[in-house]
């Protein structure tokens, strides 16, 4: 009698467990399986460039150094250079006037006060007393994906953000690069600008492409 009861109860318990598994999609997985979201490392860097760039650096007093490996730590608005090869540790440059990358279309970086705070900015365009600048930032985005037995590595990732501003004297105004924002920039040449963007396959949210847009509006009159 007891044996029969054990067999019936065991069969019922096994059947109930199977139902729960089917309903909740719980499967038997190896012991190394993790249900918690966990990072396998970090992708990217908190610096502006993933790889150090070569640039010209102008110091106060007018002295310019050529072909200096540099990078910008965005969170702290600090410029780092590396002298004497990769075996030497990078150094912080406390005082500098401007930096220009060594490439076909150089990018220029300066320090400007935006919203009452000194920021390292990328100079997009400048005419008379008006400047168009880009402020770069990076945010560490934590992995929130729940692992399963078939997932590959999951990483925390640095997300790159860019905001654009128009500066005139001590005033600054954020530039939105949607249709309305581009129309305010182009005025009655908006349709012409749209055609130029389409023809050249430009992305206005990319600093170098936005620079081309301002140059186009200035020179193609």
Short mmCIF file of N, CA and C in Angstrom, two decimals, residues 56-199:
data_model
loop_
_atom_site.label_atom_id
_atom_site.label_comp_id
_atom_site.label_asym_id
_atom_site.label_seq_id
_atom_site.Cartn_x
_atom_site.Cartn_y
_atom_site.Cartn_z
N UNK A 56 48.90 68.55 -33.22
CA UNK A 56 49.71 69.72 -32.90
C UNK A 56 49.11 70.36 -31.65
N UNK A 57 49.95 70.67 -30.69
CA UNK A 57 49.49 71.26 -29.44
C UNK A 57 50.16 72.61 -29.25
N UNK A 58 49.34 73.65 -29.11
CA UNK A 58 49.85 75.00 -28.88
C UNK A 58 49.76 75.32 -27.39
N UNK A 59 50.88 75.75 -26.83
CA UNK A 59 50.94 76.11 -25.42
C UNK A 59 50.89 77.62 -25.25
N UNK A 60 50.54 78.12 -24.06
CA UNK A 60 50.57 79.56 -23.82
C UNK A 60 51.95 80.13 -24.15
N UNK A 61 51.96 81.27 -24.83
CA UNK A 61 53.21 81.85 -25.28
C UNK A 61 53.48 81.59 -26.74
N UNK A 62 52.66 80.71 -27.36
CA UNK A 62 52.77 80.50 -28.80
C UNK A 62 53.60 79.32 -29.24
N UNK A 63 54.24 78.59 -28.33
CA UNK A 63 55.04 77.45 -28.73
C UNK A 63 54.14 76.30 -29.17
N UNK A 64 54.42 75.72 -30.34
CA UNK A 64 53.61 74.63 -30.89
C UNK A 64 54.46 73.38 -31.01
N UNK A 65 53.95 72.27 -30.48
CA UNK A 65 54.62 70.99 -30.59
C UNK A 65 53.91 70.14 -31.64
N UNK A 66 54.68 69.53 -32.52
CA UNK A 66 54.13 68.75 -33.63
C UNK A 66 54.15 67.25 -33.33
N UNK A 67 53.20 66.55 -33.93
CA UNK A 67 53.14 65.09 -33.90
C UNK A 67 53.23 64.53 -32.48
N UNK A 68 52.36 65.04 -31.62
CA UNK A 68 52.31 64.58 -30.23
C UNK A 68 51.13 63.62 -30.06
N UNK A 69 51.35 62.40 -29.61
CA UNK A 69 50.22 61.50 -29.31
C UNK A 69 49.40 62.08 -28.15
N UNK A 70 48.09 62.21 -28.35
CA UNK A 70 47.26 62.81 -27.30
C UNK A 70 45.90 62.13 -27.26
N UNK A 71 45.22 62.36 -26.14
CA UNK A 71 43.83 61.96 -25.99
C UNK A 71 43.20 62.85 -24.95
N UNK A 72 41.87 62.85 -24.88
CA UNK A 72 41.14 63.74 -23.97
C UNK A 72 40.25 62.90 -23.06
N UNK A 73 40.47 63.01 -21.75
CA UNK A 73 39.62 62.34 -20.78
C UNK A 73 38.42 63.24 -20.54
N UNK A 74 37.27 62.86 -21.12
CA UNK A 74 36.12 63.76 -21.19
C UNK A 74 35.54 64.10 -19.83
N UNK A 75 35.44 63.14 -18.95
CA UNK A 75 34.81 63.37 -17.66
C UNK A 75 35.53 64.45 -16.86
N UNK A 76 36.85 64.51 -17.00
CA UNK A 76 37.64 65.47 -16.23
C UNK A 76 38.13 66.64 -17.07
N UNK A 77 37.79 66.66 -18.37
CA UNK A 77 38.27 67.72 -19.26
C UNK A 77 39.79 67.85 -19.21
N UNK A 78 40.45 66.70 -19.27
CA UNK A 78 41.91 66.69 -19.19
C UNK A 78 42.51 66.17 -20.49
N UNK A 79 43.60 66.81 -20.91
CA UNK A 79 44.34 66.40 -22.09
C UNK A 79 45.58 65.63 -21.65
N UNK A 80 45.74 64.44 -22.21
CA UNK A 80 46.89 63.61 -21.90
C UNK A 80 47.77 63.49 -23.14
N UNK A 81 49.08 63.54 -22.93
CA UNK A 81 50.02 63.30 -24.03
C UNK A 81 50.96 62.18 -23.60
N UNK A 82 51.60 61.59 -24.60
CA UNK A 82 52.54 60.51 -24.32
C UNK A 82 53.84 60.81 -25.04
N UNK A 83 54.87 61.07 -24.27
CA UNK A 83 56.17 61.41 -24.83
C UNK A 83 57.14 60.25 -24.64
N UNK A 84 57.98 60.03 -25.63
CA UNK A 84 59.04 59.04 -25.48
C UNK A 84 58.61 57.61 -25.70
N UNK A 85 57.49 57.38 -26.37
CA UNK A 85 57.07 56.02 -26.68
C UNK A 85 56.04 55.46 -25.74
N UNK A 86 55.50 54.31 -26.12
CA UNK A 86 54.39 53.71 -25.38
C UNK A 86 54.79 53.20 -24.00
N UNK A 87 56.08 53.00 -23.78
CA UNK A 87 56.53 52.50 -22.47
C UNK A 87 56.46 53.57 -21.39
N UNK A 88 56.39 54.83 -21.79
CA UNK A 88 56.30 55.91 -20.81
C UNK A 88 54.85 56.19 -20.46
N UNK A 89 54.55 56.48 -19.20
CA UNK A 89 53.16 56.77 -18.82
C UNK A 89 52.69 58.09 -19.41
N UNK A 90 51.39 58.21 -19.73
CA UNK A 90 50.87 59.49 -20.25
C UNK A 90 50.91 60.57 -19.18
N UNK A 91 51.00 61.82 -19.64
CA UNK A 91 51.07 62.97 -18.74
C UNK A 91 49.91 63.92 -19.01
N UNK A 92 49.43 64.58 -17.97
CA UNK A 92 48.37 65.57 -18.12
C UNK A 92 49.00 66.91 -18.52
N UNK A 93 48.40 67.56 -19.53
CA UNK A 93 48.82 68.91 -19.92
C UNK A 93 47.87 69.89 -19.24
N UNK A 94 48.39 70.64 -18.29
CA UNK A 94 47.53 71.53 -17.51
C UNK A 94 47.15 72.79 -18.27
N UNK A 95 48.08 73.36 -19.02
CA UNK A 95 47.81 74.61 -19.73
C UNK A 95 48.12 74.44 -21.21
N UNK A 96 47.13 74.71 -22.03
CA UNK A 96 47.29 74.62 -23.48
C UNK A 96 46.27 75.54 -24.13
N UNK A 97 46.54 75.96 -25.35
CA UNK A 97 45.64 76.89 -26.05
C UNK A 97 44.71 76.17 -27.02
N UNK A 98 45.28 75.32 -27.86
CA UNK A 98 44.47 74.57 -28.81
C UNK A 98 45.22 73.31 -29.24
N UNK A 99 44.45 72.37 -29.76
CA UNK A 99 45.01 71.13 -30.31
C UNK A 99 44.37 70.90 -31.67
N UNK A 100 45.18 70.48 -32.62
CA UNK A 100 44.67 70.17 -33.96
C UNK A 100 45.17 68.80 -34.37
N UNK A 101 44.25 67.94 -34.79
CA UNK A 101 44.65 66.60 -35.21
C UNK A 101 45.39 66.65 -36.54
N UNK A 102 46.27 65.68 -36.74
CA UNK A 102 47.02 65.59 -37.98
C UNK A 102 46.32 64.61 -38.91
N UNK A 103 45.44 65.14 -39.73
CA UNK A 103 44.71 64.34 -40.71
C UNK A 103 44.26 65.23 -41.85
N UNK A 104 43.71 64.63 -42.89
CA UNK A 104 43.34 65.42 -44.07
C UNK A 104 42.35 66.52 -43.73
N UNK A 105 41.40 66.22 -42.86
CA UNK A 105 40.44 67.22 -42.40
C UNK A 105 40.64 67.40 -40.89
N UNK A 106 41.56 68.29 -40.51
CA UNK A 106 41.93 68.42 -39.10
C UNK A 106 40.75 68.81 -38.22
N UNK A 107 40.77 68.31 -37.00
CA UNK A 107 39.78 68.67 -35.99
C UNK A 107 40.48 69.50 -34.93
N UNK A 108 39.81 70.56 -34.49
CA UNK A 108 40.42 71.50 -33.54
C UNK A 108 39.69 71.46 -32.21
N UNK A 109 40.46 71.46 -31.13
CA UNK A 109 39.91 71.42 -29.79
C UNK A 109 40.43 72.60 -28.97
N UNK A 110 39.53 73.18 -28.18
CA UNK A 110 39.87 74.32 -27.34
C UNK A 110 39.12 74.17 -26.02
N UNK A 111 39.37 75.10 -25.11
CA UNK A 111 38.59 75.17 -23.87
C UNK A 111 37.67 76.38 -23.94
N UNK A 112 36.39 76.16 -23.71
CA UNK A 112 35.40 77.24 -23.70
C UNK A 112 34.55 77.10 -22.44
N UNK A 113 34.00 78.24 -22.01
CA UNK A 113 33.09 78.22 -20.87
C UNK A 113 31.66 78.11 -21.39
N UNK A 114 31.01 77.01 -21.06
CA UNK A 114 29.63 76.75 -21.50
C UNK A 114 28.79 76.48 -20.26
N UNK A 115 27.74 77.27 -20.08
CA UNK A 115 26.89 77.10 -18.92
C UNK A 115 27.63 77.33 -17.62
N UNK A 116 28.61 78.23 -17.65
CA UNK A 116 29.37 78.55 -16.45
C UNK A 116 30.45 77.55 -16.10
N UNK A 117 30.70 76.57 -16.99
CA UNK A 117 31.69 75.54 -16.72
C UNK A 117 32.70 75.47 -17.86
N UNK A 118 33.98 75.40 -17.51
CA UNK A 118 35.03 75.27 -18.52
C UNK A 118 34.99 73.87 -19.10
N UNK A 119 34.87 73.78 -20.41
CA UNK A 119 34.78 72.47 -21.08
C UNK A 119 35.76 72.40 -22.24
N UNK A 120 36.33 71.22 -22.44
CA UNK A 120 37.08 70.97 -23.67
C UNK A 120 36.07 70.74 -24.78
N UNK A 121 36.13 71.54 -25.83
CA UNK A 121 35.14 71.46 -26.91
C UNK A 121 35.86 71.28 -28.25
N UNK A 122 35.11 70.77 -29.20
CA UNK A 122 35.60 70.71 -30.57
C UNK A 122 35.03 71.89 -31.33
N UNK A 123 35.92 72.66 -31.95
CA UNK A 123 35.49 73.83 -32.72
C UNK A 123 35.05 73.37 -34.10
N UNK A 124 33.77 73.56 -34.38
CA UNK A 124 33.21 73.12 -35.66
C UNK A 124 33.34 74.20 -36.72
N UNK A 125 33.02 75.43 -36.33
CA UNK A 125 33.01 76.54 -37.29
C UNK A 125 33.11 77.84 -36.52
N UNK A 126 33.78 78.80 -37.11
CA UNK A 126 33.92 80.10 -36.46
C UNK A 126 33.91 81.22 -37.51
N UNK A 127 33.10 82.23 -37.26
CA UNK A 127 33.06 83.39 -38.14
C UNK A 127 32.69 84.61 -37.31
N UNK A 128 33.48 85.67 -37.48
CA UNK A 128 33.29 86.89 -36.69
C UNK A 128 33.29 86.51 -35.21
N UNK A 129 32.20 86.78 -34.51
CA UNK A 129 32.14 86.48 -33.08
C UNK A 129 31.27 85.26 -32.76
N UNK A 130 30.93 84.52 -33.80
CA UNK A 130 30.06 83.34 -33.62
C UNK A 130 30.89 82.07 -33.76
N UNK A 131 30.69 81.15 -32.83
CA UNK A 131 31.35 79.84 -32.88
C UNK A 131 30.31 78.74 -32.79
N UNK A 132 30.54 77.70 -33.57
CA UNK A 132 29.75 76.47 -33.44
C UNK A 132 30.68 75.43 -32.83
N UNK A 133 30.26 74.85 -31.72
CA UNK A 133 31.12 73.91 -31.01
C UNK A 133 30.38 72.59 -30.77
N UNK A 134 31.17 71.56 -30.51
CA UNK A 134 30.63 70.26 -30.11
C UNK A 134 31.19 69.91 -28.74
N UNK A 135 30.32 69.45 -27.86
CA UNK A 135 30.74 68.97 -26.56
C UNK A 135 30.56 67.46 -26.55
N UNK A 136 31.66 66.75 -26.37
CA UNK A 136 31.64 65.30 -26.35
C UNK A 136 31.54 64.80 -24.91
N UNK A 137 30.86 63.70 -24.72
CA UNK A 137 30.80 63.05 -23.41
C UNK A 137 30.66 61.55 -23.63
N UNK A 138 31.01 60.79 -22.60
CA UNK A 138 30.84 59.34 -22.67
C UNK A 138 30.20 58.86 -21.38
N UNK A 139 29.28 57.92 -21.53
CA UNK A 139 28.56 57.35 -20.39
C UNK A 139 28.80 55.85 -20.37
N UNK A 140 29.14 55.33 -19.20
CA UNK A 140 29.32 53.89 -19.07
C UNK A 140 27.96 53.23 -18.87
N UNK A 141 27.56 52.43 -19.84
CA UNK A 141 26.27 51.75 -19.81
C UNK A 141 26.49 50.32 -19.33
N UNK A 142 25.90 50.00 -18.18
CA UNK A 142 26.08 48.68 -17.59
C UNK A 142 25.23 47.64 -18.34
N UNK A 143 25.79 46.46 -18.51
CA UNK A 143 25.05 45.37 -19.13
C UNK A 143 23.89 44.96 -18.23
N UNK A 144 22.70 44.89 -18.81
CA UNK A 144 21.51 44.48 -18.05
C UNK A 144 20.87 43.22 -18.63
N UNK A 145 21.56 42.57 -19.54
CA UNK A 145 20.99 41.39 -20.20
C UNK A 145 21.15 40.18 -19.29
N UNK A 146 20.07 39.47 -19.05
CA UNK A 146 20.13 38.25 -18.26
C UNK A 146 20.75 37.14 -19.09
N UNK A 147 21.77 36.53 -18.56
CA UNK A 147 22.49 35.51 -19.31
C UNK A 147 21.67 34.23 -19.43
N UNK A 148 21.85 33.54 -20.54
CA UNK A 148 21.34 32.18 -20.65
C UNK A 148 22.48 31.29 -21.13
N UNK A 149 22.17 30.03 -21.28
CA UNK A 149 23.24 29.08 -21.58
C UNK A 149 23.84 29.24 -22.96
N UNK A 150 23.22 30.06 -23.81
CA UNK A 150 23.69 30.16 -25.19
C UNK A 150 24.23 31.54 -25.54
N UNK A 151 24.17 32.47 -24.59
CA UNK A 151 24.63 33.84 -24.85
C UNK A 151 26.15 33.89 -24.93
N UNK A 152 26.62 34.79 -25.80
CA UNK A 152 28.05 35.07 -25.82
C UNK A 152 28.40 36.04 -24.71
N UNK A 153 29.63 36.54 -24.70
CA UNK A 153 30.05 37.48 -23.66
C UNK A 153 29.20 38.75 -23.67
N UNK A 154 28.95 39.28 -22.48
CA UNK A 154 28.19 40.52 -22.32
C UNK A 154 29.11 41.57 -21.69
N UNK A 155 29.07 42.79 -22.24
CA UNK A 155 30.02 43.82 -21.81
C UNK A 155 29.32 45.09 -21.33
N UNK A 156 29.96 45.77 -20.38
CA UNK A 156 29.63 47.17 -20.13
C UNK A 156 30.24 47.96 -21.28
N UNK A 157 29.56 49.03 -21.72
CA UNK A 157 30.01 49.74 -22.92
C UNK A 157 29.97 51.25 -22.70
N UNK A 158 31.01 51.93 -23.19
CA UNK A 158 31.01 53.38 -23.15
C UNK A 158 30.23 53.92 -24.35
N UNK A 159 29.17 54.69 -24.06
CA UNK A 159 28.35 55.29 -25.12
C UNK A 159 28.80 56.72 -25.34
N UNK A 160 29.04 57.06 -26.59
CA UNK A 160 29.54 58.38 -26.97
C UNK A 160 28.37 59.31 -27.30
N UNK A 161 28.32 60.46 -26.65
CA UNK A 161 27.27 61.45 -26.88
C UNK A 161 27.90 62.76 -27.36
N UNK A 162 27.19 63.47 -28.22
CA UNK A 162 27.68 64.76 -28.71
C UNK A 162 26.53 65.77 -28.67
N UNK A 163 26.80 66.95 -28.13
CA UNK A 163 25.85 68.07 -28.16
C UNK A 163 26.52 69.24 -28.87
N UNK A 164 25.71 69.98 -29.63
CA UNK A 164 26.24 71.10 -30.40
C UNK A 164 25.67 72.40 -29.85
N UNK A 165 26.51 73.44 -29.86
CA UNK A 165 26.10 74.74 -29.35
C UNK A 165 26.56 75.85 -30.29
N UNK A 166 25.75 76.88 -30.33
CA UNK A 166 26.14 78.13 -30.98
C UNK A 166 26.53 79.11 -29.89
N UNK A 167 27.74 79.66 -29.99
CA UNK A 167 28.24 80.58 -28.98
C UNK A 167 28.45 81.96 -29.59
N UNK A 168 27.98 82.97 -28.89
CA UNK A 168 28.18 84.35 -29.32
C UNK A 168 28.42 85.17 -28.07
N UNK A 169 29.64 85.71 -27.97
CA UNK A 169 30.07 86.41 -26.74
C UNK A 169 29.97 85.43 -25.57
N UNK A 170 29.22 85.78 -24.54
CA UNK A 170 29.11 84.90 -23.36
C UNK A 170 27.86 84.03 -23.43
N UNK A 171 27.08 84.15 -24.50
CA UNK A 171 25.84 83.38 -24.61
C UNK A 171 26.07 82.09 -25.38
N UNK A 172 25.36 81.05 -24.97
CA UNK A 172 25.43 79.78 -25.69
C UNK A 172 24.02 79.21 -25.84
N UNK A 173 23.79 78.62 -27.00
CA UNK A 173 22.46 78.07 -27.31
C UNK A 173 22.66 76.71 -27.97
N UNK A 174 21.97 75.69 -27.44
CA UNK A 174 22.12 74.36 -28.01
C UNK A 174 21.49 74.29 -29.39
N UNK A 175 22.18 73.63 -30.30
CA UNK A 175 21.68 73.44 -31.66
C UNK A 175 21.08 72.04 -31.79
N UNK A 176 19.83 71.98 -32.19
CA UNK A 176 19.20 70.70 -32.49
C UNK A 176 19.33 70.45 -33.99
N UNK A 177 19.73 69.25 -34.35
CA UNK A 177 20.01 68.97 -35.75
C UNK A 177 18.90 68.16 -36.42
N UNK A 178 17.65 68.38 -35.96
CA UNK A 178 16.50 67.84 -36.68
C UNK A 178 16.16 68.79 -37.83
N UNK A 179 15.07 68.54 -38.53
CA UNK A 179 14.72 69.38 -39.68
C UNK A 179 14.53 70.84 -39.28
N UNK A 180 13.86 71.05 -38.14
CA UNK A 180 13.63 72.43 -37.69
C UNK A 180 14.94 73.14 -37.38
N UNK A 181 15.86 72.42 -36.75
CA UNK A 181 17.15 73.01 -36.41
C UNK A 181 17.96 73.33 -37.65
N UNK A 182 17.98 72.41 -38.62
CA UNK A 182 18.72 72.66 -39.86
C UNK A 182 18.10 73.80 -40.65
N UNK A 183 16.78 73.91 -40.59
CA UNK A 183 16.11 75.00 -41.31
C UNK A 183 16.48 76.34 -40.70
N UNK A 184 16.62 76.40 -39.38
CA UNK A 184 17.00 77.65 -38.73
C UNK A 184 18.44 78.03 -39.10
N UNK A 185 19.27 77.04 -39.36
CA UNK A 185 20.65 77.30 -39.77
C UNK A 185 20.72 77.76 -41.22
N UNK A 186 19.95 77.09 -42.08
CA UNK A 186 20.06 77.33 -43.53
C UNK A 186 19.19 78.46 -44.03
N UNK A 187 18.11 78.80 -43.31
CA UNK A 187 17.22 79.86 -43.78
C UNK A 187 16.54 79.49 -45.08
N UNK A 188 16.59 80.42 -46.05
CA UNK A 188 15.92 80.17 -47.33
C UNK A 188 16.70 79.20 -48.23
N UNK A 189 17.81 78.69 -47.74
CA UNK A 189 18.58 77.72 -48.52
C UNK A 189 18.40 76.29 -47.97
N UNK A 190 17.33 76.09 -47.26
CA UNK A 190 17.09 74.80 -46.62
C UNK A 190 16.98 73.67 -47.65
N UNK A 191 16.22 73.88 -48.72
CA UNK A 191 16.06 72.84 -49.73
C UNK A 191 17.40 72.54 -50.40
N UNK A 192 18.17 73.57 -50.63
CA UNK A 192 19.49 73.38 -51.22
C UNK A 192 20.40 72.58 -50.28
N UNK A 193 20.29 72.89 -49.00
CA UNK A 193 21.09 72.17 -48.01
C UNK A 193 20.68 70.70 -47.95
N UNK A 194 19.39 70.42 -47.97
CA UNK A 194 18.93 69.03 -47.95
C UNK A 194 19.50 68.25 -49.12
N UNK A 195 19.53 68.87 -50.30
CA UNK A 195 20.08 68.21 -51.48
C UNK A 195 21.57 67.94 -51.31
N UNK A 196 22.28 68.90 -50.72
CA UNK A 196 23.72 68.74 -50.48
C UNK A 196 23.98 67.60 -49.50
N UNK A 197 23.19 67.53 -48.43
CA UNK A 197 23.34 66.46 -47.44
C UNK A 197 23.09 65.10 -48.07
N UNK A 198 22.05 65.04 -48.91
CA UNK A 198 21.71 63.78 -49.57
C UNK A 198 22.79 63.37 -50.56
N UNK A 199 23.27 64.32 -51.35
CA UNK A 199 24.28 64.04 -52.37
C UNK A 199 25.58 63.56 -51.75
#
